[in-house]
Amino acid sequence: MVRRPVACVVAVVLLAEAVFIAALNWFLGVVVDRQDMSLAGLDPSTMATSSKIGGVLFGLYFALCALVAVLVAIRDRAPAGFGRVLLISVAVVHGLLGAFAWGLVGWTAFLFMVVVLGLVVLLLMTYDRDGGPQPAASGGRPDRGGEPEAGGEPATAEATAAVPAPRTGEPQDGDDEPQDSAPARIVTRPVPTTP
């Protein structure tokens, strides 16, 4: 089946991205610190520290998303709850990064981001939400998963609507029982719309 390989590929790509983004931001922090750069009067050590912290946090985020993809591959089940939210958020992040990468880096970075976005969406869409055995088609026997009323021919509304027997003065079956134990069934018939 195609589901597990997709989950494994997504996990590997997200883990590689986690390492790359953490290393890149750490490197940029080191460069800012050594060159004693400043942006709009900000302290260079503050900029270097925030770049390193941001890189580690983004790396951990992508690593957590990769862990969710690994768990999906191992369990062979759709992600649920927090894991599903993480995968949806990483898809949104890749869409935004792809849009920014087109203008800032070039079409190759945009293409990479779109491919990763497509893989994450494919992972989310290939797993059905139930994950269990599918019920049998209607028309089968009741003990085998089919609906009991689904027989050979489709039932019409007139055949399924129970019309109560007209009341006569004679006692009927069930008259001596309490009447509120089973609510009365109201049958409405469609009104013809053509003259």
Short mmCIF file of N, CA and C in Angstrom, two decimals:
data_model
loop_
_atom_site.label_atom_id
_atom_site.label_comp_id
_atom_site.label_asym_id
_atom_site.label_seq_id
_atom_site.Cartn_x
_atom_site.Cartn_y
_atom_site.Cartn_z
N MET A 1 0.84 -1.19 0.00
CA MET A 1 0.00 0.00 0.00
C MET A 1 0.88 1.24 0.00
N VAL A 2 0.39 2.33 -0.50
CA VAL A 2 1.19 3.53 -0.69
C VAL A 2 1.24 4.40 0.57
N ARG A 3 0.47 4.08 1.58
CA ARG A 3 0.37 4.98 2.72
C ARG A 3 1.64 5.01 3.57
N ARG A 4 2.18 3.84 3.91
CA ARG A 4 3.36 3.81 4.77
C ARG A 4 4.58 4.45 4.13
N PRO A 5 4.88 4.18 2.84
CA PRO A 5 6.03 4.86 2.25
C PRO A 5 5.89 6.38 2.24
N VAL A 6 4.67 6.88 2.03
CA VAL A 6 4.47 8.33 2.05
C VAL A 6 4.76 8.88 3.44
N ALA A 7 4.28 8.19 4.47
CA ALA A 7 4.53 8.64 5.84
C ALA A 7 6.02 8.59 6.17
N CYS A 8 6.72 7.56 5.69
CA CYS A 8 8.17 7.46 5.94
C CYS A 8 8.93 8.57 5.22
N VAL A 9 8.55 8.86 3.98
CA VAL A 9 9.21 9.93 3.22
C VAL A 9 8.97 11.28 3.89
N VAL A 10 7.75 11.52 4.34
CA VAL A 10 7.44 12.78 5.03
C VAL A 10 8.27 12.90 6.30
N ALA A 11 8.40 11.80 7.04
CA ALA A 11 9.18 11.83 8.28
C ALA A 11 10.65 12.14 7.99
N VAL A 12 11.22 11.51 6.97
CA VAL A 12 12.62 11.75 6.64
C VAL A 12 12.84 13.19 6.18
N VAL A 13 11.94 13.69 5.33
CA VAL A 13 12.09 15.06 4.82
C VAL A 13 11.95 16.07 5.95
N LEU A 14 10.98 15.87 6.83
CA LEU A 14 10.79 16.82 7.93
C LEU A 14 11.95 16.77 8.91
N LEU A 15 12.51 15.59 9.15
CA LEU A 15 13.67 15.48 10.04
C LEU A 15 14.89 16.16 9.42
N ALA A 16 15.08 15.98 8.11
CA ALA A 16 16.19 16.67 7.43
C ALA A 16 16.00 18.17 7.48
N GLU A 17 14.77 18.63 7.30
CA GLU A 17 14.49 20.07 7.41
C GLU A 17 14.75 20.58 8.82
N ALA A 18 14.39 19.78 9.83
CA ALA A 18 14.63 20.19 11.21
C ALA A 18 16.11 20.42 11.46
N VAL A 19 16.94 19.49 11.00
CA VAL A 19 18.39 19.62 11.20
C VAL A 19 18.92 20.81 10.40
N PHE A 20 18.47 20.95 9.15
CA PHE A 20 18.97 22.03 8.29
C PHE A 20 18.59 23.40 8.85
N ILE A 21 17.35 23.58 9.27
CA ILE A 21 16.91 24.89 9.75
C ILE A 21 17.59 25.24 11.06
N ALA A 22 17.73 24.26 11.96
CA ALA A 22 18.42 24.53 13.22
C ALA A 22 19.88 24.89 12.97
N ALA A 23 20.55 24.15 12.07
CA ALA A 23 21.96 24.43 11.78
C ALA A 23 22.12 25.78 11.07
N LEU A 24 21.22 26.10 10.14
CA LEU A 24 21.31 27.37 9.41
C LEU A 24 21.13 28.55 10.35
N ASN A 25 20.13 28.50 11.21
CA ASN A 25 19.91 29.62 12.13
C ASN A 25 21.04 29.73 13.16
N TRP A 26 21.58 28.60 13.57
CA TRP A 26 22.71 28.63 14.50
C TRP A 26 23.91 29.29 13.81
N PHE A 27 24.16 28.90 12.56
CA PHE A 27 25.26 29.49 11.80
C PHE A 27 25.06 31.00 11.62
N LEU A 28 23.85 31.42 11.29
CA LEU A 28 23.57 32.85 11.14
C LEU A 28 23.78 33.60 12.46
N GLY A 29 23.39 32.96 13.56
CA GLY A 29 23.63 33.59 14.87
C GLY A 29 25.12 33.75 15.17
N VAL A 30 25.90 32.74 14.80
CA VAL A 30 27.35 32.83 15.01
C VAL A 30 27.95 33.92 14.13
N VAL A 31 27.49 34.02 12.87
CA VAL A 31 28.00 35.05 11.96
C VAL A 31 27.67 36.45 12.49
N VAL A 32 26.45 36.64 12.95
CA VAL A 32 26.04 37.95 13.48
C VAL A 32 26.88 38.29 14.71
N ASP A 33 27.14 37.30 15.55
CA ASP A 33 27.90 37.54 16.78
C ASP A 33 29.35 37.86 16.47
N ARG A 34 29.96 37.15 15.54
CA ARG A 34 31.38 37.37 15.23
C ARG A 34 31.61 38.65 14.42
N GLN A 35 30.68 38.99 13.57
CA GLN A 35 30.86 40.19 12.75
C GLN A 35 30.41 41.46 13.49
N ASP A 36 29.80 41.27 14.64
CA ASP A 36 29.32 42.39 15.45
C ASP A 36 28.37 43.27 14.63
N MET A 37 27.41 42.57 13.91
CA MET A 37 26.45 43.28 13.08
C MET A 37 25.31 43.81 13.94
N SER A 38 24.66 44.83 13.43
CA SER A 38 23.51 45.39 14.13
C SER A 38 22.46 45.76 13.09
N LEU A 39 21.21 45.60 13.46
CA LEU A 39 20.11 45.94 12.58
C LEU A 39 19.22 46.93 13.31
N ALA A 40 19.17 48.16 12.80
CA ALA A 40 18.34 49.23 13.37
C ALA A 40 18.68 49.47 14.84
N GLY A 41 19.96 49.36 15.17
CA GLY A 41 20.40 49.67 16.52
C GLY A 41 20.21 48.55 17.53
N LEU A 42 19.82 47.34 17.09
CA LEU A 42 19.66 46.22 18.03
C LEU A 42 21.03 45.71 18.47
N ASP A 43 21.08 45.18 19.65
CA ASP A 43 22.32 44.63 20.19
C ASP A 43 22.70 43.36 19.42
N PRO A 44 23.93 43.23 18.93
CA PRO A 44 24.32 42.05 18.15
C PRO A 44 24.22 40.74 18.94
N SER A 45 24.51 40.77 20.21
CA SER A 45 24.42 39.53 21.00
C SER A 45 22.96 39.09 21.16
N THR A 46 22.05 40.06 21.26
CA THR A 46 20.62 39.73 21.34
C THR A 46 20.15 39.12 20.03
N MET A 47 20.60 39.70 18.91
CA MET A 47 20.23 39.15 17.61
C MET A 47 20.78 37.74 17.43
N ALA A 48 22.02 37.52 17.84
CA ALA A 48 22.63 36.19 17.70
C ALA A 48 21.90 35.17 18.57
N THR A 49 21.60 35.56 19.79
CA THR A 49 20.91 34.64 20.71
C THR A 49 19.50 34.32 20.20
N SER A 50 18.78 35.33 19.73
CA SER A 50 17.42 35.08 19.24
C SER A 50 17.44 34.23 17.98
N SER A 51 18.45 34.39 17.12
CA SER A 51 18.55 33.55 15.93
C SER A 51 18.79 32.09 16.32
N LYS A 52 19.64 31.87 17.30
CA LYS A 52 19.93 30.50 17.75
C LYS A 52 18.70 29.87 18.40
N ILE A 53 18.02 30.65 19.24
CA ILE A 53 16.81 30.12 19.91
C ILE A 53 15.72 29.82 18.89
N GLY A 54 15.54 30.74 17.94
CA GLY A 54 14.54 30.51 16.90
C GLY A 54 14.86 29.28 16.06
N GLY A 55 16.13 29.08 15.74
CA GLY A 55 16.53 27.89 14.98
C GLY A 55 16.27 26.61 15.73
N VAL A 56 16.59 26.61 17.03
CA VAL A 56 16.34 25.41 17.84
C VAL A 56 14.85 25.13 17.96
N LEU A 57 14.06 26.18 18.18
CA LEU A 57 12.61 25.98 18.31
C LEU A 57 11.99 25.47 17.00
N PHE A 58 12.39 26.08 15.88
CA PHE A 58 11.88 25.61 14.58
C PHE A 58 12.34 24.19 14.30
N GLY A 59 13.58 23.88 14.64
CA GLY A 59 14.08 22.52 14.46
C GLY A 59 13.30 21.51 15.29
N LEU A 60 13.00 21.87 16.54
CA LEU A 60 12.21 20.97 17.39
C LEU A 60 10.79 20.81 16.85
N TYR A 61 10.23 21.89 16.31
CA TYR A 61 8.89 21.83 15.73
C TYR A 61 8.85 20.85 14.55
N PHE A 62 9.82 20.99 13.64
CA PHE A 62 9.86 20.08 12.49
C PHE A 62 10.18 18.65 12.93
N ALA A 63 11.02 18.49 13.96
CA ALA A 63 11.32 17.15 14.46
C ALA A 63 10.08 16.51 15.09
N LEU A 64 9.26 17.31 15.78
CA LEU A 64 8.02 16.78 16.36
C LEU A 64 7.05 16.37 15.26
N CYS A 65 6.99 17.17 14.20
CA CYS A 65 6.13 16.80 13.06
C CYS A 65 6.64 15.52 12.40
N ALA A 66 7.96 15.36 12.32
CA ALA A 66 8.53 14.13 11.77
C ALA A 66 8.19 12.93 12.66
N LEU A 67 8.19 13.14 13.99
CA LEU A 67 7.80 12.07 14.91
C LEU A 67 6.35 11.66 14.70
N VAL A 68 5.48 12.62 14.46
CA VAL A 68 4.07 12.31 14.18
C VAL A 68 3.97 11.47 12.91
N ALA A 69 4.73 11.84 11.88
CA ALA A 69 4.70 11.07 10.62
C ALA A 69 5.24 9.65 10.84
N VAL A 70 6.25 9.49 11.69
CA VAL A 70 6.77 8.15 12.00
C VAL A 70 5.71 7.33 12.72
N LEU A 71 5.02 7.94 13.67
CA LEU A 71 3.97 7.22 14.40
C LEU A 71 2.82 6.83 13.47
N VAL A 72 2.51 7.69 12.50
CA VAL A 72 1.47 7.35 11.52
C VAL A 72 1.91 6.14 10.70
N ALA A 73 3.19 6.11 10.32
CA ALA A 73 3.69 4.98 9.53
C ALA A 73 3.72 3.69 10.34
N ILE A 74 4.08 3.79 11.61
CA ILE A 74 4.15 2.59 12.45
C ILE A 74 2.76 2.04 12.73
N ARG A 75 1.85 2.93 13.12
CA ARG A 75 0.49 2.48 13.48
C ARG A 75 -0.38 2.19 12.26
N ASP A 76 -0.01 2.75 11.13
CA ASP A 76 -0.79 2.63 9.89
C ASP A 76 -2.22 3.11 10.12
N ARG A 77 -2.32 4.24 10.79
CA ARG A 77 -3.60 4.86 11.11
C ARG A 77 -3.52 6.34 10.86
N ALA A 78 -4.64 6.95 10.63
CA ALA A 78 -4.69 8.40 10.40
C ALA A 78 -4.27 9.14 11.66
N PRO A 79 -3.56 10.25 11.50
CA PRO A 79 -3.21 11.04 12.68
C PRO A 79 -4.47 11.66 13.28
N ALA A 80 -4.51 11.73 14.58
CA ALA A 80 -5.70 12.27 15.24
C ALA A 80 -5.27 13.27 16.30
N GLY A 81 -6.15 14.17 16.61
CA GLY A 81 -5.93 15.11 17.69
C GLY A 81 -4.78 16.07 17.42
N PHE A 82 -3.85 16.13 18.39
CA PHE A 82 -2.74 17.06 18.32
C PHE A 82 -1.81 16.75 17.14
N GLY A 83 -1.63 15.48 16.84
CA GLY A 83 -0.78 15.10 15.71
C GLY A 83 -1.34 15.59 14.39
N ARG A 84 -2.64 15.50 14.24
CA ARG A 84 -3.27 15.99 13.00
C ARG A 84 -3.13 17.51 12.89
N VAL A 85 -3.29 18.20 14.01
CA VAL A 85 -3.13 19.65 14.02
C VAL A 85 -1.70 20.02 13.65
N LEU A 86 -0.72 19.26 14.18
CA LEU A 86 0.68 19.52 13.84
C LEU A 86 0.95 19.35 12.35
N LEU A 87 0.43 18.28 11.77
CA LEU A 87 0.66 18.05 10.34
C LEU A 87 -0.03 19.10 9.48
N ILE A 88 -1.21 19.52 9.87
CA ILE A 88 -1.90 20.58 9.12
C ILE A 88 -1.12 21.89 9.24
N SER A 89 -0.61 22.17 10.44
CA SER A 89 0.15 23.42 10.62
C SER A 89 1.46 23.39 9.84
N VAL A 90 2.12 22.23 9.76
CA VAL A 90 3.37 22.17 9.00
C VAL A 90 3.08 22.29 7.50
N ALA A 91 1.91 21.85 7.06
CA ALA A 91 1.54 22.05 5.66
C ALA A 91 1.33 23.54 5.38
N VAL A 92 0.67 24.23 6.31
CA VAL A 92 0.46 25.67 6.14
C VAL A 92 1.79 26.42 6.16
N VAL A 93 2.71 26.02 7.05
CA VAL A 93 4.02 26.65 7.13
C VAL A 93 4.77 26.46 5.81
N HIS A 94 4.70 25.27 5.22
CA HIS A 94 5.39 25.05 3.95
C HIS A 94 4.75 25.86 2.81
N GLY A 95 3.45 26.03 2.86
CA GLY A 95 2.81 26.88 1.86
C GLY A 95 3.29 28.32 1.96
N LEU A 96 3.37 28.84 3.20
CA LEU A 96 3.84 30.21 3.40
C LEU A 96 5.32 30.35 3.05
N LEU A 97 6.13 29.38 3.48
CA LEU A 97 7.55 29.44 3.14
C LEU A 97 7.77 29.34 1.64
N GLY A 98 6.95 28.55 0.96
CA GLY A 98 7.05 28.47 -0.49
C GLY A 98 6.73 29.79 -1.15
N ALA A 99 5.73 30.48 -0.65
CA ALA A 99 5.37 31.78 -1.22
C ALA A 99 6.49 32.80 -1.01
N PHE A 100 7.11 32.80 0.17
CA PHE A 100 8.22 33.71 0.42
C PHE A 100 9.47 33.28 -0.35
N ALA A 101 9.69 31.98 -0.48
CA ALA A 101 10.89 31.49 -1.16
C ALA A 101 10.87 31.86 -2.63
N TRP A 102 9.71 31.94 -3.24
CA TRP A 102 9.63 32.29 -4.66
C TRP A 102 10.25 33.67 -4.91
N GLY A 103 9.94 34.61 -4.05
CA GLY A 103 10.46 35.96 -4.25
C GLY A 103 11.85 36.17 -3.69
N LEU A 104 12.21 35.50 -2.60
CA LEU A 104 13.48 35.77 -1.94
C LEU A 104 14.61 34.86 -2.38
N VAL A 105 14.34 33.58 -2.61
CA VAL A 105 15.41 32.62 -2.90
C VAL A 105 15.40 32.20 -4.36
N GLY A 106 14.25 31.83 -4.87
CA GLY A 106 14.17 31.40 -6.26
C GLY A 106 13.19 30.26 -6.43
N TRP A 107 13.06 29.81 -7.66
CA TRP A 107 12.04 28.80 -7.96
C TRP A 107 12.41 27.43 -7.43
N THR A 108 13.70 27.12 -7.23
CA THR A 108 14.07 25.79 -6.71
C THR A 108 13.61 25.62 -5.27
N ALA A 109 13.80 26.65 -4.45
CA ALA A 109 13.32 26.58 -3.07
C ALA A 109 11.80 26.51 -3.03
N PHE A 110 11.15 27.28 -3.92
CA PHE A 110 9.69 27.23 -4.01
C PHE A 110 9.23 25.83 -4.39
N LEU A 111 9.92 25.21 -5.36
CA LEU A 111 9.55 23.86 -5.80
C LEU A 111 9.72 22.85 -4.66
N PHE A 112 10.81 22.98 -3.91
CA PHE A 112 11.02 22.08 -2.78
C PHE A 112 9.90 22.23 -1.75
N MET A 113 9.54 23.46 -1.42
CA MET A 113 8.49 23.69 -0.43
C MET A 113 7.15 23.15 -0.91
N VAL A 114 6.87 23.30 -2.19
CA VAL A 114 5.60 22.81 -2.73
C VAL A 114 5.58 21.28 -2.74
N VAL A 115 6.72 20.65 -3.02
CA VAL A 115 6.78 19.18 -2.98
C VAL A 115 6.55 18.67 -1.56
N VAL A 116 7.18 19.31 -0.57
CA VAL A 116 6.96 18.89 0.82
C VAL A 116 5.52 19.15 1.24
N LEU A 117 4.96 20.28 0.82
CA LEU A 117 3.54 20.56 1.09
C LEU A 117 2.66 19.47 0.50
N GLY A 118 2.93 19.09 -0.75
CA GLY A 118 2.16 18.02 -1.39
C GLY A 118 2.29 16.69 -0.67
N LEU A 119 3.49 16.37 -0.17
CA LEU A 119 3.68 15.12 0.56
C LEU A 119 2.89 15.11 1.87
N VAL A 120 2.91 16.23 2.58
CA VAL A 120 2.17 16.30 3.85
C VAL A 120 0.67 16.20 3.60
N VAL A 121 0.18 16.88 2.57
CA VAL A 121 -1.25 16.80 2.24
C VAL A 121 -1.62 15.38 1.80
N LEU A 122 -0.72 14.75 1.02
CA LEU A 122 -0.97 13.36 0.61
C LEU A 122 -1.02 12.44 1.82
N LEU A 123 -0.14 12.67 2.78
CA LEU A 123 -0.18 11.87 4.01
C LEU A 123 -1.50 12.05 4.74
N LEU A 124 -1.97 13.29 4.82
CA LEU A 124 -3.24 13.54 5.52
C LEU A 124 -4.43 12.95 4.78
N MET A 125 -4.38 12.94 3.45
CA MET A 125 -5.54 12.51 2.67
C MET A 125 -5.59 11.01 2.41
N THR A 126 -4.45 10.32 2.45
CA THR A 126 -4.47 8.89 2.11
C THR A 126 -5.05 8.03 3.23
N TYR A 127 -4.99 8.52 4.44
CA TYR A 127 -5.55 7.75 5.55
C TYR A 127 -7.00 8.16 5.75
N ASP A 128 -7.90 7.17 5.80
CA ASP A 128 -9.29 7.50 6.08
C ASP A 128 -9.43 7.73 7.58
N ARG A 129 -10.45 8.44 7.95
CA ARG A 129 -10.64 8.80 9.36
C ARG A 129 -11.08 7.62 10.20
N ASP A 130 -11.80 6.63 9.61
CA ASP A 130 -12.28 5.51 10.41
C ASP A 130 -11.13 4.57 10.75
N GLY A 131 -10.42 4.13 9.75
CA GLY A 131 -9.30 3.22 9.96
C GLY A 131 -9.71 1.80 10.29
N GLY A 132 -10.96 1.52 10.46
CA GLY A 132 -11.41 0.19 10.81
C GLY A 132 -12.00 -0.52 9.61
N PRO A 133 -12.56 -1.70 9.84
CA PRO A 133 -13.16 -2.41 8.72
C PRO A 133 -14.38 -1.66 8.20
N GLN A 134 -14.56 -1.70 6.92
CA GLN A 134 -15.69 -1.02 6.30
C GLN A 134 -16.94 -1.88 6.44
N PRO A 135 -18.10 -1.27 6.68
CA PRO A 135 -19.33 -2.05 6.77
C PRO A 135 -19.70 -2.62 5.41
N ALA A 136 -20.43 -3.73 5.47
CA ALA A 136 -20.85 -4.38 4.23
C ALA A 136 -21.87 -3.51 3.51
N ALA A 137 -21.96 -3.68 2.23
CA ALA A 137 -22.93 -2.92 1.45
C ALA A 137 -24.34 -3.32 1.83
N SER A 138 -25.27 -2.39 1.70
CA SER A 138 -26.64 -2.71 2.06
C SER A 138 -27.20 -3.72 1.08
N GLY A 139 -28.14 -4.46 1.54
CA GLY A 139 -28.76 -5.48 0.70
C GLY A 139 -28.38 -6.87 1.15
N GLY A 140 -27.47 -6.96 2.11
CA GLY A 140 -27.06 -8.26 2.60
C GLY A 140 -27.94 -8.70 3.74
N ARG A 141 -27.57 -9.78 4.34
CA ARG A 141 -28.33 -10.27 5.48
C ARG A 141 -28.01 -9.43 6.71
N PRO A 142 -28.96 -9.31 7.64
CA PRO A 142 -28.73 -8.48 8.82
C PRO A 142 -27.56 -8.98 9.67
N ASP A 143 -27.38 -10.28 9.77
CA ASP A 143 -26.30 -10.81 10.60
C ASP A 143 -24.94 -10.68 9.92
N ARG A 144 -24.89 -10.26 8.66
CA ARG A 144 -23.62 -10.10 7.95
C ARG A 144 -23.32 -8.64 7.63
N GLY A 145 -23.97 -7.72 8.26
CA GLY A 145 -23.65 -6.31 8.09
C GLY A 145 -24.59 -5.55 7.18
N GLY A 146 -25.49 -6.22 6.51
CA GLY A 146 -26.42 -5.53 5.63
C GLY A 146 -27.60 -5.02 6.42
N GLU A 147 -28.34 -4.13 5.83
CA GLU A 147 -29.52 -3.62 6.49
C GLU A 147 -30.66 -4.58 6.28
N PRO A 148 -31.47 -4.84 7.32
CA PRO A 148 -32.53 -5.84 7.18
C PRO A 148 -33.60 -5.44 6.18
N GLU A 149 -33.87 -4.14 6.06
CA GLU A 149 -34.94 -3.77 5.15
C GLU A 149 -34.47 -3.62 3.72
N ALA A 150 -33.19 -3.72 3.48
CA ALA A 150 -32.69 -3.60 2.11
C ALA A 150 -32.82 -4.95 1.43
N GLY A 151 -33.83 -5.11 0.66
CA GLY A 151 -34.06 -6.37 -0.04
C GLY A 151 -33.79 -6.22 -1.51
N GLY A 152 -34.56 -6.91 -2.30
CA GLY A 152 -34.33 -6.89 -3.74
C GLY A 152 -34.72 -5.57 -4.39
N GLU A 153 -35.92 -5.05 -4.11
CA GLU A 153 -36.39 -3.84 -4.77
C GLU A 153 -36.37 -2.69 -3.77
N PRO A 154 -36.13 -1.49 -4.25
CA PRO A 154 -36.16 -0.35 -3.33
C PRO A 154 -37.58 -0.08 -2.86
N ALA A 155 -37.69 0.30 -1.60
CA ALA A 155 -39.00 0.55 -1.02
C ALA A 155 -39.44 1.97 -1.36
N THR A 156 -40.70 2.15 -1.62
CA THR A 156 -41.23 3.48 -1.90
C THR A 156 -41.75 4.07 -0.61
N ALA A 157 -42.00 5.38 -0.64
CA ALA A 157 -42.47 6.06 0.56
C ALA A 157 -43.86 5.57 0.95
N GLU A 158 -44.68 5.24 -0.05
CA GLU A 158 -46.03 4.78 0.26
C GLU A 158 -46.01 3.39 0.88
N ALA A 159 -45.06 2.55 0.45
CA ALA A 159 -45.01 1.20 0.99
C ALA A 159 -44.45 1.19 2.40
N THR A 160 -43.56 2.12 2.74
CA THR A 160 -42.96 2.10 4.07
C THR A 160 -43.81 2.85 5.09
N ALA A 161 -44.66 3.79 4.67
CA ALA A 161 -45.47 4.53 5.61
C ALA A 161 -46.63 3.64 6.08
N ALA A 162 -46.71 3.49 7.39
CA ALA A 162 -47.77 2.67 7.96
C ALA A 162 -49.02 3.52 8.11
N VAL A 163 -50.08 3.07 7.51
CA VAL A 163 -51.34 3.77 7.60
C VAL A 163 -52.17 3.06 8.67
N PRO A 164 -52.59 3.81 9.71
CA PRO A 164 -53.36 3.15 10.76
C PRO A 164 -54.72 2.67 10.24
N ALA A 165 -55.18 1.60 10.84
CA ALA A 165 -56.47 1.05 10.46
C ALA A 165 -57.58 2.00 10.91
N PRO A 166 -58.65 2.11 10.11
CA PRO A 166 -59.73 3.01 10.50
C PRO A 166 -60.38 2.52 11.80
N ARG A 167 -60.76 3.45 12.63
CA ARG A 167 -61.34 3.12 13.93
C ARG A 167 -62.84 2.83 13.77
N THR A 168 -63.24 1.75 14.31
CA THR A 168 -64.66 1.42 14.39
C THR A 168 -65.02 1.39 15.86
N GLY A 169 -66.20 1.14 16.16
CA GLY A 169 -66.63 1.09 17.55
C GLY A 169 -66.16 -0.15 18.28
N GLU A 170 -65.67 -1.13 17.58
CA GLU A 170 -65.27 -2.37 18.22
C GLU A 170 -63.88 -2.24 18.85
N PRO A 171 -63.63 -2.94 19.95
CA PRO A 171 -62.29 -2.90 20.56
C PRO A 171 -61.27 -3.55 19.63
N GLN A 172 -60.11 -2.98 19.59
CA GLN A 172 -59.04 -3.48 18.74
C GLN A 172 -57.93 -4.05 19.61
N ASP A 173 -57.04 -4.77 18.96
CA ASP A 173 -55.92 -5.35 19.67
C ASP A 173 -55.05 -4.22 20.23
N GLY A 174 -54.80 -4.25 21.53
CA GLY A 174 -53.97 -3.24 22.16
C GLY A 174 -54.74 -2.12 22.81
N ASP A 175 -56.09 -2.15 22.78
CA ASP A 175 -56.88 -1.08 23.39
C ASP A 175 -56.81 -1.10 24.90
N ASP A 176 -56.59 -2.28 25.48
CA ASP A 176 -56.60 -2.36 26.95
C ASP A 176 -55.24 -1.98 27.55
N GLU A 177 -54.22 -1.76 26.72
CA GLU A 177 -52.90 -1.37 27.22
C GLU A 177 -52.84 0.15 27.33
N PRO A 178 -51.89 0.66 28.13
CA PRO A 178 -51.75 2.12 28.22
C PRO A 178 -51.37 2.70 26.86
N GLN A 179 -51.99 3.81 26.52
CA GLN A 179 -51.81 4.38 25.19
C GLN A 179 -50.53 5.23 25.09
N ASP A 180 -49.96 5.63 26.23
CA ASP A 180 -48.79 6.48 26.16
C ASP A 180 -47.48 5.69 26.10
N SER A 181 -47.53 4.37 26.10
CA SER A 181 -46.30 3.59 26.07
C SER A 181 -45.65 3.63 24.70
N ALA A 182 -46.44 3.76 23.66
CA ALA A 182 -45.89 3.88 22.30
C ALA A 182 -46.48 5.12 21.67
N PRO A 183 -45.66 6.08 21.29
CA PRO A 183 -46.24 7.31 20.71
C PRO A 183 -46.87 7.02 19.36
N ALA A 184 -47.89 7.81 19.08
CA ALA A 184 -48.61 7.65 17.80
C ALA A 184 -47.71 8.08 16.66
N ARG A 185 -47.85 7.43 15.54
CA ARG A 185 -47.06 7.74 14.36
C ARG A 185 -47.88 8.64 13.44
N ILE A 186 -47.32 9.78 13.14
CA ILE A 186 -48.00 10.73 12.28
C ILE A 186 -47.48 10.54 10.86
N VAL A 187 -48.42 10.34 9.96
CA VAL A 187 -48.05 10.14 8.56
C VAL A 187 -48.56 11.33 7.76
N THR A 188 -47.64 11.96 7.08
CA THR A 188 -48.04 13.07 6.22
C THR A 188 -47.83 12.65 4.78
N ARG A 189 -48.80 12.88 3.98
CA ARG A 189 -48.71 12.53 2.57
C ARG A 189 -48.40 13.77 1.77
N PRO A 190 -47.62 13.64 0.71
CA PRO A 190 -47.30 14.83 -0.10
C PRO A 190 -48.54 15.34 -0.84
N VAL A 191 -48.60 16.64 -0.96
CA VAL A 191 -49.70 17.27 -1.64
C VAL A 191 -49.32 17.42 -3.11
N PRO A 192 -50.21 17.02 -4.03
CA PRO A 192 -49.86 17.19 -5.44
C PRO A 192 -49.74 18.66 -5.79
N THR A 193 -48.73 18.97 -6.59
CA THR A 193 -48.50 20.38 -6.94
C THR A 193 -49.04 20.73 -8.32
N THR A 194 -49.42 19.75 -9.09
CA THR A 194 -49.97 20.04 -10.41
C THR A 194 -51.47 19.85 -10.37
N PRO A 195 -52.27 20.65 -11.14
CA PRO A 195 -53.74 20.52 -11.11
C PRO A 195 -54.22 19.29 -11.83
#
